[in-house]
PDB file of C-alpha atoms in Angstrom:
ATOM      1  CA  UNK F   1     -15.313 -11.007  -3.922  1.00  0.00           C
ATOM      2  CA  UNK F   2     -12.032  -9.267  -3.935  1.00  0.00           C
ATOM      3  CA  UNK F   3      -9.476 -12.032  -5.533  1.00  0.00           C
ATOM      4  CA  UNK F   4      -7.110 -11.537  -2.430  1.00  0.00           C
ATOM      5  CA  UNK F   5      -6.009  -8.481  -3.705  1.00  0.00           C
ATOM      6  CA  UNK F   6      -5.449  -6.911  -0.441  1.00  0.00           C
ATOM      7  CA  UNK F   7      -2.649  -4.774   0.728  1.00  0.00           C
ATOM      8  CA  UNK F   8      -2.107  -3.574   4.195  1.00  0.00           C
ATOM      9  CA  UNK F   9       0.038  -0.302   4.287  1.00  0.00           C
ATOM     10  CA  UNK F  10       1.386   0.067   7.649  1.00  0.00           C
ATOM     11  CA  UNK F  11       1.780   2.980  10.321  1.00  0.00           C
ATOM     12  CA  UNK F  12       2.911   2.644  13.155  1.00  0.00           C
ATOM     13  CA  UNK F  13       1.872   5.534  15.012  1.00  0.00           C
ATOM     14  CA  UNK F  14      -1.738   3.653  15.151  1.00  0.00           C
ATOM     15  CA  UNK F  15      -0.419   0.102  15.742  1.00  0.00           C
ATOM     16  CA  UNK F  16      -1.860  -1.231  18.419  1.00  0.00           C
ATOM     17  CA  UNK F  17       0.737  -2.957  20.701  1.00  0.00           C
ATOM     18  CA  UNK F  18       4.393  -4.343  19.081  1.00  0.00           C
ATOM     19  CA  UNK F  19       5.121  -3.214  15.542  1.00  0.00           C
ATOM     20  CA  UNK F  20       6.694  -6.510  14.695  1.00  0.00           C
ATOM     21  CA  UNK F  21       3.975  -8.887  16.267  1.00  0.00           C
ATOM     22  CA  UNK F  22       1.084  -7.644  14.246  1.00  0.00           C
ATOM     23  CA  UNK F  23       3.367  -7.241  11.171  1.00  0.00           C
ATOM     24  CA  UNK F  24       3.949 -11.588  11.585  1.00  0.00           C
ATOM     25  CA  UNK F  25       0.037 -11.689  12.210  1.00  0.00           C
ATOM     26  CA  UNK F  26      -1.079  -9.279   9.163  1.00  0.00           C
ATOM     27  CA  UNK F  27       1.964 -11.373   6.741  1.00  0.00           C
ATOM     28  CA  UNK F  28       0.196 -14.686   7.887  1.00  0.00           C
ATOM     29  CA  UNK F  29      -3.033 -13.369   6.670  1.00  0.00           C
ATOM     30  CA  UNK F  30      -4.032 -13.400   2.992  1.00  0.00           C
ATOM     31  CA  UNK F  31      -2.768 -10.095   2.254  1.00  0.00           C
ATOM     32  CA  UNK F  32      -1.614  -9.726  -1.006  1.00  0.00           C
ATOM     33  CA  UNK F  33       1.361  -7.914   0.576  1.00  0.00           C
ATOM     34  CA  UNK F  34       2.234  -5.542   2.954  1.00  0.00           C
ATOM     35  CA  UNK F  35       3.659  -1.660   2.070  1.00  0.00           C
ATOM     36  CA  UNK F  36       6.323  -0.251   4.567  1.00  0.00           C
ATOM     37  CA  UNK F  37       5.309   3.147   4.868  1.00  0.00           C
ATOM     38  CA  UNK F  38       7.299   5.011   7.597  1.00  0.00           C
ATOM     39  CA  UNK F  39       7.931   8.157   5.700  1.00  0.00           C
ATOM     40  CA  UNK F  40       8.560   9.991   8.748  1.00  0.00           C
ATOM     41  CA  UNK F  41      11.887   8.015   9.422  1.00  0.00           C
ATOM     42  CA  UNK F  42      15.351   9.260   8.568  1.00  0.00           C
ATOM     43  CA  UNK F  43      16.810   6.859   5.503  1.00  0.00           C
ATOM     44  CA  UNK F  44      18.918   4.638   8.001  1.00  0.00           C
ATOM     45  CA  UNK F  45      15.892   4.636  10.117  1.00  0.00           C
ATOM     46  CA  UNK F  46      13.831   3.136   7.412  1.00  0.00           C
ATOM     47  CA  UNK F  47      16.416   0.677   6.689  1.00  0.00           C
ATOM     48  CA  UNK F  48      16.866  -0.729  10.664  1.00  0.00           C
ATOM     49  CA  UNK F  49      12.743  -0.983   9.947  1.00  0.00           C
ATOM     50  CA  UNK F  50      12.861  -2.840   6.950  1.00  0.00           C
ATOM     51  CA  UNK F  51      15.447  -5.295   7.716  1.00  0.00           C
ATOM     52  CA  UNK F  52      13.204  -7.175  10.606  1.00  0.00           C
ATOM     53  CA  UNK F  53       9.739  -6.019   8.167  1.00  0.00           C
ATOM     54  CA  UNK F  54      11.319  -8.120   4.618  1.00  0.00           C
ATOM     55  CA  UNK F  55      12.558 -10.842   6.615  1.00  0.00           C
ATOM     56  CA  UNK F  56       9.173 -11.395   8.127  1.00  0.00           C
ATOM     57  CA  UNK F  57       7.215 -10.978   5.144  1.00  0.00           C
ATOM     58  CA  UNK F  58       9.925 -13.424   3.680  1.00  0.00           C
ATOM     59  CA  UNK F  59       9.187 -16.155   6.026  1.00  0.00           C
ATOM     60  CA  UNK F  60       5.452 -15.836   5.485  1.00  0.00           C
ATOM     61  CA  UNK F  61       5.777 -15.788   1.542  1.00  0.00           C
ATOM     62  CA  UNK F  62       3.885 -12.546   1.269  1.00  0.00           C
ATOM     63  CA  UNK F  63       5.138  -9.524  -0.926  1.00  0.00           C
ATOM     64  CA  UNK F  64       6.914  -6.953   0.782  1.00  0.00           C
ATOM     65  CA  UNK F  65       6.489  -3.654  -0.652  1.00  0.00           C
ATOM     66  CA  UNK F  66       8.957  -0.489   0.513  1.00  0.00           C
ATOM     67  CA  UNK F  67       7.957   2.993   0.430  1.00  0.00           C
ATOM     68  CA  UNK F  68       9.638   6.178  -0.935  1.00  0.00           C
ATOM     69  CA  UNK F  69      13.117   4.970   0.176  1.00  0.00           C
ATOM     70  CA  UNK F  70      14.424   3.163  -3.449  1.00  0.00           C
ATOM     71  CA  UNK F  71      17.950   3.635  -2.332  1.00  0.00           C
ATOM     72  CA  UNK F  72      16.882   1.369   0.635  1.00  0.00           C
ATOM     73  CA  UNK F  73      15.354  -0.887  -0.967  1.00  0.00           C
ATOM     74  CA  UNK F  74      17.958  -1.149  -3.890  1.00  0.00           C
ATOM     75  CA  UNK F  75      20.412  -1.589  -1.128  1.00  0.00           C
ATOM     76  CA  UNK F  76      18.295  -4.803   0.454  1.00  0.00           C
ATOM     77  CA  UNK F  77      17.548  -6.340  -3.175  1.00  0.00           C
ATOM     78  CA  UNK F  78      13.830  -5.446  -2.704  1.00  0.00           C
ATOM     79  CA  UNK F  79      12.173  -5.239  -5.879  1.00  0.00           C
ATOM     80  CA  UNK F  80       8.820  -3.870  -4.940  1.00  0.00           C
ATOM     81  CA  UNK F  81       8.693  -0.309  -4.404  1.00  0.00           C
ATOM     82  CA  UNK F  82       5.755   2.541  -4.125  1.00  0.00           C
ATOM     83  CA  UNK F  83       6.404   5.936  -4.493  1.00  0.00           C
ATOM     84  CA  UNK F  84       4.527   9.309  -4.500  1.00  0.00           C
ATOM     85  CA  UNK F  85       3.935  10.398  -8.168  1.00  0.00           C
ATOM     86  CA  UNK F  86       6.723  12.901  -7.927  1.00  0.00           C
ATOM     87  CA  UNK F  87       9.170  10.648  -6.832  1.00  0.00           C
ATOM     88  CA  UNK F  88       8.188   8.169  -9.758  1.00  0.00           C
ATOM     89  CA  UNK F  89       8.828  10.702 -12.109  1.00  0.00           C
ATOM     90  CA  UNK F  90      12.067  12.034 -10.837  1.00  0.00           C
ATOM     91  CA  UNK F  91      13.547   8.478 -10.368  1.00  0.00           C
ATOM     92  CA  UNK F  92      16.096   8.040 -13.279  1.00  0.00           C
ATOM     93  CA  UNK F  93      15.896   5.121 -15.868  1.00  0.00           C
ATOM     94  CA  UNK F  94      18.753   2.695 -13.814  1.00  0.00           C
ATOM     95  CA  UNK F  95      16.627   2.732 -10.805  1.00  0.00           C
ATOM     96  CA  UNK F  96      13.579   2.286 -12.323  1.00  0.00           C
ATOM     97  CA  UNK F  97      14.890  -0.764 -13.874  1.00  0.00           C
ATOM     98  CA  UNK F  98      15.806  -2.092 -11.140  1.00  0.00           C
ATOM     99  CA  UNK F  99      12.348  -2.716  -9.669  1.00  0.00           C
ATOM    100  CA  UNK F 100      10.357  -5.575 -10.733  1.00  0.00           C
ATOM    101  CA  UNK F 101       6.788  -3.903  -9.478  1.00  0.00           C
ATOM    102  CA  UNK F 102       6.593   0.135  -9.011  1.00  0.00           C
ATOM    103  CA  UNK F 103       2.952   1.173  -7.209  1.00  0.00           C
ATOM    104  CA  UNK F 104       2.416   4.746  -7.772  1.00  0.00           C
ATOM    105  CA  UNK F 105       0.396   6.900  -5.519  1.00  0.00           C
ATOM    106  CA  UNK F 106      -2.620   9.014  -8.058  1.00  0.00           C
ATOM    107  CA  UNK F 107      -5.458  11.522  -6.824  1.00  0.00           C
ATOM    108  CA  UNK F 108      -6.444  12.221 -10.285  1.00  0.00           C
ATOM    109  CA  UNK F 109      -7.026  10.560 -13.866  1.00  0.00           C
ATOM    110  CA  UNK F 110      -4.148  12.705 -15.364  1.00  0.00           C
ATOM    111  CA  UNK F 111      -2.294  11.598 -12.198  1.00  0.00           C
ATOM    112  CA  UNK F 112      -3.110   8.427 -13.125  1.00  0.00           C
ATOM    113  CA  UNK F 113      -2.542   8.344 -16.619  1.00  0.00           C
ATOM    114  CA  UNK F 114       1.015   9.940 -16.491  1.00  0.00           C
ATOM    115  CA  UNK F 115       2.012   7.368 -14.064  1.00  0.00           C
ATOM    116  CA  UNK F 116       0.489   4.616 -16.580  1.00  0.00           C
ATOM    117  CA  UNK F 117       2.611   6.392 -19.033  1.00  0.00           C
ATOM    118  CA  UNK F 118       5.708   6.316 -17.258  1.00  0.00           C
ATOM    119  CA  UNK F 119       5.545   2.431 -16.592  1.00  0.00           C
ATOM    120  CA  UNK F 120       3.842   1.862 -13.322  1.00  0.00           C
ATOM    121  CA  UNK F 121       2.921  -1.688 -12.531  1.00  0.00           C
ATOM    122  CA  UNK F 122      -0.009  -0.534 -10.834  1.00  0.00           C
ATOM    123  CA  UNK F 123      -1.356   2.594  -9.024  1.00  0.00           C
ATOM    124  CA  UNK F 124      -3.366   3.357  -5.304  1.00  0.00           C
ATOM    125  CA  UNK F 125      -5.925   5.994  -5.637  1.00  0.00           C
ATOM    126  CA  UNK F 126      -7.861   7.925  -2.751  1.00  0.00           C
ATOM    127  CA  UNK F 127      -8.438   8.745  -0.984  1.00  0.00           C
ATOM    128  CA  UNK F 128     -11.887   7.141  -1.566  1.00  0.00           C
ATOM    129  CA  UNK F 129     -13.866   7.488   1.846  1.00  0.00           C
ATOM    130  CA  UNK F 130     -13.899   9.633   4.635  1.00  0.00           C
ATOM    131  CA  UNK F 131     -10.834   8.238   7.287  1.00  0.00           C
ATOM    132  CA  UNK F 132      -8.970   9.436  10.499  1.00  0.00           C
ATOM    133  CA  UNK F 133      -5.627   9.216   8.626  1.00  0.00           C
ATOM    134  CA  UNK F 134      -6.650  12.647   6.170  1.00  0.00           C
ATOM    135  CA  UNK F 135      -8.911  13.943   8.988  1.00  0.00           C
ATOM    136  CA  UNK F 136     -11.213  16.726   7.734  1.00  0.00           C
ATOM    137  CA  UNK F 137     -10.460  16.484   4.020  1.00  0.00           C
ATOM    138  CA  UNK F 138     -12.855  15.898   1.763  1.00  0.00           C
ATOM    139  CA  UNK F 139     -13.306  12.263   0.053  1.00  0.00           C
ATOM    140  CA  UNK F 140     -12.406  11.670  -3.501  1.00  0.00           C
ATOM    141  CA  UNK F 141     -15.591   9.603  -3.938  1.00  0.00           C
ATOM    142  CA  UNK F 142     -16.607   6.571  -5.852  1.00  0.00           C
ATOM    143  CA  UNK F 143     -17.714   8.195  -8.950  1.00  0.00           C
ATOM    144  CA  UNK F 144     -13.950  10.015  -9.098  1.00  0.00           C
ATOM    145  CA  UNK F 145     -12.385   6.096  -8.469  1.00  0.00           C
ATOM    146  CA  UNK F 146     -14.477   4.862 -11.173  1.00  0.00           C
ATOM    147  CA  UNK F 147     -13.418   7.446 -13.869  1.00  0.00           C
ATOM    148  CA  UNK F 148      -9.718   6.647 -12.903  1.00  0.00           C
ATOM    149  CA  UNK F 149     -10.438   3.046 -13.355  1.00  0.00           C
ATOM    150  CA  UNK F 150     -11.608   3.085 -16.708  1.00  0.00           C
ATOM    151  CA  UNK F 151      -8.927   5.723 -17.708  1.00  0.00           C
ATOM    152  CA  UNK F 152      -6.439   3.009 -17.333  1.00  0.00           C
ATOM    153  CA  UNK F 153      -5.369  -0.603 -17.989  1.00  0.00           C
ATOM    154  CA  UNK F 154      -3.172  -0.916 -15.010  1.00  0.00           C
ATOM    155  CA  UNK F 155      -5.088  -2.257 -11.813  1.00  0.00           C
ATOM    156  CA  UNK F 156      -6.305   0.691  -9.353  1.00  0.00           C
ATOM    157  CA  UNK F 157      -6.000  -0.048  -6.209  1.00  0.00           C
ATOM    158  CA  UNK F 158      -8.414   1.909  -3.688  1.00  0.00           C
ATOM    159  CA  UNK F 159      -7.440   3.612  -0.617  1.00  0.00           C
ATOM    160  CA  UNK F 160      -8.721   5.443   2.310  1.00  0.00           C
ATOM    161  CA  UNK F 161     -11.422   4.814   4.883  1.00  0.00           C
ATOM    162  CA  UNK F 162     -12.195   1.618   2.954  1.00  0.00           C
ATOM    163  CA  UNK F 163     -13.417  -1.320   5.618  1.00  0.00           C
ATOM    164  CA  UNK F 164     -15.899  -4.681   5.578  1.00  0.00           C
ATOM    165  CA  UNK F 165     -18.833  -2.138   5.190  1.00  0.00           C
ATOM    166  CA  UNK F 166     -17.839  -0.500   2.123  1.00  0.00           C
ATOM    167  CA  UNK F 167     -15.000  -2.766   0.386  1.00  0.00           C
ATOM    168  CA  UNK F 168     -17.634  -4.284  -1.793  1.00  0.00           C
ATOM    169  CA  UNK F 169     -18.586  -0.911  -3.608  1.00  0.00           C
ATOM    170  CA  UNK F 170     -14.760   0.205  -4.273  1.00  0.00           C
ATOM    171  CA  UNK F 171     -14.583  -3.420  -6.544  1.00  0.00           C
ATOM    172  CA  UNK F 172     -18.033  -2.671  -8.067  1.00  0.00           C
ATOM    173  CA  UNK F 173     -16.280   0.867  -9.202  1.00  0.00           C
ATOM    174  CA  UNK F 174     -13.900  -1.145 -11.088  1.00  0.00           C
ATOM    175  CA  UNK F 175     -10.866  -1.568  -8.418  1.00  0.00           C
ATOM    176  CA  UNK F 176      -8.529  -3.964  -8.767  1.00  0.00           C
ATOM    177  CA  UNK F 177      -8.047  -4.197  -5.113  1.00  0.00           C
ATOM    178  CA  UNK F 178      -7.742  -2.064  -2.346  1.00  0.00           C
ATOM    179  CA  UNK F 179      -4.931  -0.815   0.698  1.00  0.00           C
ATOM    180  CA  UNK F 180      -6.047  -1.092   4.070  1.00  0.00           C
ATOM    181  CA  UNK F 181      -4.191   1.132   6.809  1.00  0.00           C
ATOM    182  CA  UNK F 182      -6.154   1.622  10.069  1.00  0.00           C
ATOM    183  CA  UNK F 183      -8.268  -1.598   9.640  1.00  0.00           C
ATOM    184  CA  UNK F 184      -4.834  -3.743   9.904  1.00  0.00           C
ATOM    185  CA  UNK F 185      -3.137  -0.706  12.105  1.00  0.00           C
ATOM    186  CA  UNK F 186      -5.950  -1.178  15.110  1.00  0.00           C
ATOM    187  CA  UNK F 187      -7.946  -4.573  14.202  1.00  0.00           C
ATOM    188  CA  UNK F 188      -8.176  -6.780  17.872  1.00  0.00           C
ATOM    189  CA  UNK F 189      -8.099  -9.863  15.784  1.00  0.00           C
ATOM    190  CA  UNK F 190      -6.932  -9.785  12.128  1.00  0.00           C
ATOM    191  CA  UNK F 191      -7.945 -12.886  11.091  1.00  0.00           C
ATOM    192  CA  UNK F 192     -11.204 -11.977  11.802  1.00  0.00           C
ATOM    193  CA  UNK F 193     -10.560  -8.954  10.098  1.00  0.00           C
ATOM    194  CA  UNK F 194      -9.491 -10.757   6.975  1.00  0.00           C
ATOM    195  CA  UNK F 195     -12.423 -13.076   7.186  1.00  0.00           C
ATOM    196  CA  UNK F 196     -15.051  -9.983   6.928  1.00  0.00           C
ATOM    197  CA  UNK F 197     -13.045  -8.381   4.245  1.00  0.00           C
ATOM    198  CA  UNK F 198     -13.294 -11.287   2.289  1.00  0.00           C
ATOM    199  CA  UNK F 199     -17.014 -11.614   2.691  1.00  0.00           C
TER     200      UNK F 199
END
């Protein structure tokens, strides 16, 4: 149903027990990849974290994707980055080029479309369902995801409150794939997890 195209985008204030353990468990999934986002670390902070998180990800063969920090990830010859649509647009043409795959974080179709514009290799959009992690703002919707999707010929990947219950609708919307947080955040067993995501 959904090609593999799943991403888990991490936090660790809801992660279950060790960090590290259910980082190894999520990267020996079938995740597509994994995004580090730890936005609330200091820069060296982020870099201690994503040290132990590409060389894990590494081992397992699975993409690892860094968040917001490019100057970390330049510095640890990452080449997978996602960044906030502001950030994308303020990044200057050397670091840009740099990166081999830039996700870019939309809420809108001109959101969207600039960041299609500006060379993104793919963007998330949401958030799509209600979820803990935006507590008491409203959804963007299905019918909102869908416009974005046909606005643009870069894959959309959907975000937000998405689970087993629901993932099938985001892909009938047109997604490309979608980013799971909490699911992979607070899931007992994630290969059972995986196994109901993927129908």
């Amino acid at each position: 149903m959904n090609n593999g195209n799943i991403i888990c985008v991490t936090n660790r204030s809801l992660c279950e027990g060790d960090f590290f353990e259910r980082i190894e468990k999520i990267a020996s999934s079938r995740v597509k990849a994994v995004i580090l986002r730890e936005k609330d670390l200091s820069a060296e902070e982020y870099r201690n974290l994503a040290e132990k998180f590409t060389e894990i990800c590494k081992k397992h063969k699975i993409e690892a994707v860094l968040h917001t920090y490019t100057d970390v990830a330049i510095g640890l010859g990452v080449k997978s980055i996602h960044l906030p649509l502001p950030v994308f647009k303020d990044l200057s043409g050397e670091k840009k080029s740099f990166f081999e795959k830039t996700g870019v974080s939309c809420h809108s179709v001109e959101d969207a479309l600039e960041a299609e514009k500006l060379g993104a290799s793919y963007i998330t959009f949401g958030h799509v369902f209600a979820t803990d992690c935006k507590k008491g703002l409203e959804p963007r919707g299905l019918s909102a995801l869908k416009k974005v999707c046909e606005a643009v010929k870069i894959p959309v990947y959907a975000i937000g409150g998405i689970n087993c219950g629901n993932i099938g609708l985001v892909f009938e919307n047109g997604a490309g794939g979608v980013c799971i947080m909490s699911g992979f955040m607070k899931c007992e067993n994630i290969k059972d997890f995986m196994e109901k995501l993927n129908g």
